[in-house]
CSV table of C-alpha atoms in Angstrom, one decimal:
chain,number,residue,atom,x,y,z
A,1,UNK,CA,-126.5,15.8,10.8
A,2,UNK,CA,-124.4,15.2,14.2
A,3,UNK,CA,-125.7,17.4,16.9
A,4,UNK,CA,-122.9,19.2,19.1
A,5,UNK,CA,-122.7,18.6,23.1
A,6,UNK,CA,-122.9,21.6,25.0
A,7,UNK,CA,-121.0,21.7,28.1
A,8,UNK,CA,-123.0,21.5,31.3
A,9,UNK,CA,-120.1,22.4,33.3
A,10,UNK,CA,-116.7,23.1,33.7
A,11,UNK,CA,-114.1,20.1,34.8
A,12,UNK,CA,-110.7,20.9,36.0
A,13,UNK,CA,-109.6,16.8,34.9
A,14,UNK,CA,-111.9,16.7,31.6
A,15,UNK,CA,-110.2,18.9,29.2
A,16,UNK,CA,-111.3,17.6,26.1
A,17,UNK,CA,-107.7,17.6,24.8
A,18,UNK,CA,-107.8,13.9,24.3
A,19,UNK,CA,-110.7,13.5,22.6
A,20,UNK,CA,-108.6,13.3,19.6
A,21,UNK,CA,-107.2,10.1,20.6
A,22,UNK,CA,-103.8,11.6,21.6
A,23,UNK,CA,-102.3,12.4,25.1
A,24,UNK,CA,-99.7,14.6,26.2
A,25,UNK,CA,-96.1,14.3,26.9
A,26,UNK,CA,-94.7,15.5,30.3
A,27,UNK,CA,-92.6,18.7,28.8
A,28,UNK,CA,-94.5,19.2,25.6
A,29,UNK,CA,-95.5,17.3,22.4
A,30,UNK,CA,-98.5,14.8,22.0
A,31,UNK,CA,-98.6,11.2,20.9
A,32,UNK,CA,-101.6,8.8,20.0
A,33,UNK,CA,-103.1,6.8,23.2
A,34,UNK,CA,-102.2,3.7,21.3
A,35,UNK,CA,-98.7,4.4,21.0
A,36,UNK,CA,-96.1,1.7,22.6
A,37,UNK,CA,-94.7,4.7,24.9
A,38,UNK,CA,-98.1,5.2,26.3
A,39,UNK,CA,-98.9,1.7,26.9
A,40,UNK,CA,-95.6,1.2,28.5
A,41,UNK,CA,-96.1,4.4,31.0
A,42,UNK,CA,-100.0,3.6,31.1
A,43,UNK,CA,-99.1,-0.1,32.4
A,44,UNK,CA,-96.7,1.4,35.4
A,45,UNK,CA,-99.7,3.6,35.9
A,46,UNK,CA,-101.7,0.2,37.0
A,47,UNK,CA,-99.1,-1.1,38.7
A,48,UNK,CA,-99.3,1.9,40.9
A,49,UNK,CA,-103.0,1.2,41.3
A,50,UNK,CA,-102.4,-2.5,42.2
A,51,UNK,CA,-99.9,-1.1,44.8
A,52,UNK,CA,-102.6,0.8,46.2
A,53,UNK,CA,-105.0,-2.2,47.0
A,54,UNK,CA,-102.0,-3.8,48.1
A,55,UNK,CA,-101.0,-1.1,50.6
A,56,UNK,CA,-104.7,-0.6,51.7
A,57,UNK,CA,-104.8,-4.2,52.3
A,58,UNK,CA,-101.6,-4.2,54.5
A,59,UNK,CA,-102.6,-0.9,56.5
A,60,UNK,CA,-106.1,-2.9,57.6
A,61,UNK,CA,-104.1,-5.9,58.8
A,62,UNK,CA,-101.9,-3.6,60.6
A,63,UNK,CA,-98.6,-4.3,58.5
A,64,UNK,CA,-97.6,-1.0,58.7
A,65,UNK,CA,-93.7,-1.2,57.9
A,66,UNK,CA,-94.5,-3.6,54.7
A,67,UNK,CA,-97.5,-0.9,53.8
A,68,UNK,CA,-94.8,2.1,54.1
A,69,UNK,CA,-92.5,0.0,52.1
A,70,UNK,CA,-95.5,-0.4,49.2
A,71,UNK,CA,-95.9,3.3,49.6
A,72,UNK,CA,-92.2,4.1,48.6
A,73,UNK,CA,-92.5,2.2,45.5
A,74,UNK,CA,-95.8,3.7,44.4
A,75,UNK,CA,-94.0,7.0,44.6
A,76,UNK,CA,-90.9,5.9,42.7
A,77,UNK,CA,-93.1,4.6,39.8
A,78,UNK,CA,-94.4,8.1,39.4
A,79,UNK,CA,-91.0,8.9,38.6
A,80,UNK,CA,-90.7,5.9,36.0
A,81,UNK,CA,-94.0,7.1,34.8
A,82,UNK,CA,-92.6,10.5,34.2
A,83,UNK,CA,-89.2,9.3,32.8
A,84,UNK,CA,-91.2,7.0,30.0
A,85,UNK,CA,-93.6,10.0,29.4
A,86,UNK,CA,-90.8,12.6,28.1
A,87,UNK,CA,-90.0,12.7,24.7
A,88,UNK,CA,-86.3,11.9,23.6
A,89,UNK,CA,-85.9,15.5,23.0
A,90,UNK,CA,-86.6,16.9,26.0
A,91,UNK,CA,-84.8,14.5,28.4
A,92,UNK,CA,-82.3,17.1,29.5
A,93,UNK,CA,-84.8,18.7,31.4
A,94,UNK,CA,-85.4,15.7,33.4
A,95,UNK,CA,-84.3,15.4,37.1
A,96,UNK,CA,-82.6,12.4,38.5
A,97,UNK,CA,-85.0,10.5,41.2
A,98,UNK,CA,-87.5,13.3,40.4
A,99,UNK,CA,-88.5,12.6,37.1
A,100,UNK,CA,-85.8,10.3,36.0
A,101,UNK,CA,-84.8,6.6,37.0
A,102,UNK,CA,-81.2,6.9,38.2
A,103,UNK,CA,-79.0,4.0,39.2
A,104,UNK,CA,-79.5,5.5,43.0
A,105,UNK,CA,-82.9,4.3,42.2
A,106,UNK,CA,-81.8,0.9,41.8
A,107,UNK,CA,-79.7,0.6,44.3
A,108,UNK,CA,-82.6,1.5,46.8
A,109,UNK,CA,-84.7,-1.5,45.2
A,110,UNK,CA,-81.7,-3.6,45.7
A,111,UNK,CA,-80.8,-2.8,49.1
A,112,UNK,CA,-84.6,-3.2,50.2
A,113,UNK,CA,-84.6,-6.4,48.4
A,114,UNK,CA,-81.5,-7.7,50.4
A,115,UNK,CA,-83.1,-6.7,53.5
A,116,UNK,CA,-86.5,-8.1,53.0
A,117,UNK,CA,-85.4,-11.5,51.7
A,118,UNK,CA,-83.2,-11.7,55.2
A,119,UNK,CA,-86.3,-11.2,57.3
A,120,UNK,CA,-88.2,-13.8,55.5
A,121,UNK,CA,-88.2,-17.9,55.2
A,122,UNK,CA,-87.9,-18.3,51.2
A,123,UNK,CA,-89.9,-21.1,49.6
A,124,UNK,CA,-87.8,-23.7,47.7
A,125,UNK,CA,-90.9,-23.9,44.8
A,126,UNK,CA,-92.8,-22.3,42.9
A,127,UNK,CA,-96.0,-20.4,45.1
A,128,UNK,CA,-99.4,-20.0,44.3
A,129,UNK,CA,-100.8,-16.7,45.0
A,130,UNK,CA,-103.9,-16.0,47.2
A,131,UNK,CA,-103.1,-17.0,50.8
A,132,UNK,CA,-103.8,-13.5,52.2
A,133,UNK,CA,-105.9,-10.5,50.3
A,134,UNK,CA,-102.5,-8.3,50.8
A,135,UNK,CA,-100.4,-11.1,49.2
A,136,UNK,CA,-102.3,-11.5,46.4
A,137,UNK,CA,-102.6,-7.9,45.4
A,138,UNK,CA,-98.7,-7.6,45.6
A,139,UNK,CA,-98.5,-10.3,43.7
A,140,UNK,CA,-101.0,-8.8,40.7
A,141,UNK,CA,-98.9,-5.5,41.4
A,142,UNK,CA,-95.9,-7.7,40.3
A,143,UNK,CA,-97.5,-9.1,37.0
A,144,UNK,CA,-98.5,-6.0,36.0
A,145,UNK,CA,-95.1,-4.4,36.6
A,146,UNK,CA,-93.9,-7.8,34.8
A,147,UNK,CA,-96.5,-6.6,31.8
A,148,UNK,CA,-94.7,-2.9,32.2
A,149,UNK,CA,-91.5,-4.1,31.4
A,150,UNK,CA,-92.6,-6.0,28.7
A,151,UNK,CA,-94.2,-2.7,27.5
A,152,UNK,CA,-91.4,-0.4,27.7
A,153,UNK,CA,-88.9,-2.6,26.0
A,154,UNK,CA,-91.1,-3.1,22.9
A,155,UNK,CA,-92.0,0.7,22.9
A,156,UNK,CA,-87.6,1.0,23.2
A,157,UNK,CA,-87.7,-1.4,20.2
A,158,UNK,CA,-89.9,1.1,17.9
A,159,UNK,CA,-88.2,4.3,19.3
A,160,UNK,CA,-85.3,4.2,22.1
A,161,UNK,CA,-86.7,5.8,25.0
A,162,UNK,CA,-83.1,6.9,26.3
A,163,UNK,CA,-82.8,5.7,29.7
A,164,UNK,CA,-80.4,3.4,30.7
A,165,UNK,CA,-82.2,2.4,34.1
A,166,UNK,CA,-86.0,1.9,33.5
A,167,UNK,CA,-85.9,-1.7,32.7
A,168,UNK,CA,-83.5,-2.6,35.4
A,169,UNK,CA,-85.2,-0.8,37.8
A,170,UNK,CA,-88.7,-2.2,36.6
A,171,UNK,CA,-86.8,-5.8,36.8
A,172,UNK,CA,-85.8,-5.4,40.2
A,173,UNK,CA,-88.8,-3.9,41.7
A,174,UNK,CA,-90.7,-7.1,40.4
A,175,UNK,CA,-88.5,-8.9,42.4
A,176,UNK,CA,-89.0,-7.2,45.3
A,177,UNK,CA,-92.8,-7.5,45.4
A,178,UNK,CA,-92.5,-11.0,45.1
A,179,UNK,CA,-90.6,-11.1,48.2
A,180,UNK,CA,-93.0,-8.3,49.8
A,181,UNK,CA,-95.8,-10.7,49.1
A,182,UNK,CA,-94.1,-13.8,51.0
A,183,UNK,CA,-93.4,-10.9,54.1
A,184,UNK,CA,-97.3,-10.4,54.0
A,185,UNK,CA,-98.1,-13.9,53.9
A,186,UNK,CA,-95.5,-14.8,56.9
A,187,UNK,CA,-96.9,-11.8,58.6
A,188,UNK,CA,-100.2,-13.1,58.7
A,189,UNK,CA,-99.1,-16.6,60.0
A,190,UNK,CA,-100.5,-17.8,56.4
A,191,UNK,CA,-99.0,-21.4,54.9
A,192,UNK,CA,-97.2,-20.8,51.6
A,193,UNK,CA,-99.0,-23.3,48.8
A,194,UNK,CA,-96.7,-24.5,46.2
A,195,UNK,CA,-97.6,-25.5,42.8
A,196,UNK,CA,-96.9,-29.0,43.2
A,197,UNK,CA,-99.7,-31.2,43.8
A,198,UNK,CA,-98.7,-33.3,46.7
């Protein structure tokens, strides 16, 4: 016989609702924690956390403009997560830029990408990450975001997610993170290490 655990103290975080292996969606409904949709927005959440490390490193290094840019994308990735965590039959409750990814958000990434590209010297070869802690953290966030992109596409193949802008947004933001990593290296005066052995 298995003894039941008694609650020692109430928690605002640990509700116990997920102990059955399910998780709640944004506007109601529950799905398995290993559902492809959960994998998709869970991986986006990983990218947000990785960007947090990058932002902390940038702030510590005094690169405030880069840190502010990263904070913007962390906040927008919460919108991506909300979009992905909403069942298709509840999508009419979403709001552009708040809980639903929009074309305006994509435009914002593209504008920022062009601005940062014009501000740096673009490498002409594949770059090996690791010249600074901040740039390495940005690269880690980038590859996690690429994994999120794959997870979103896989989830959409299983059960259409109903979003036209999530994949293009993630794709473009991953491009921007690569550029921001180069900006962080160049701001620190760090050399570029290329994949080619010379």
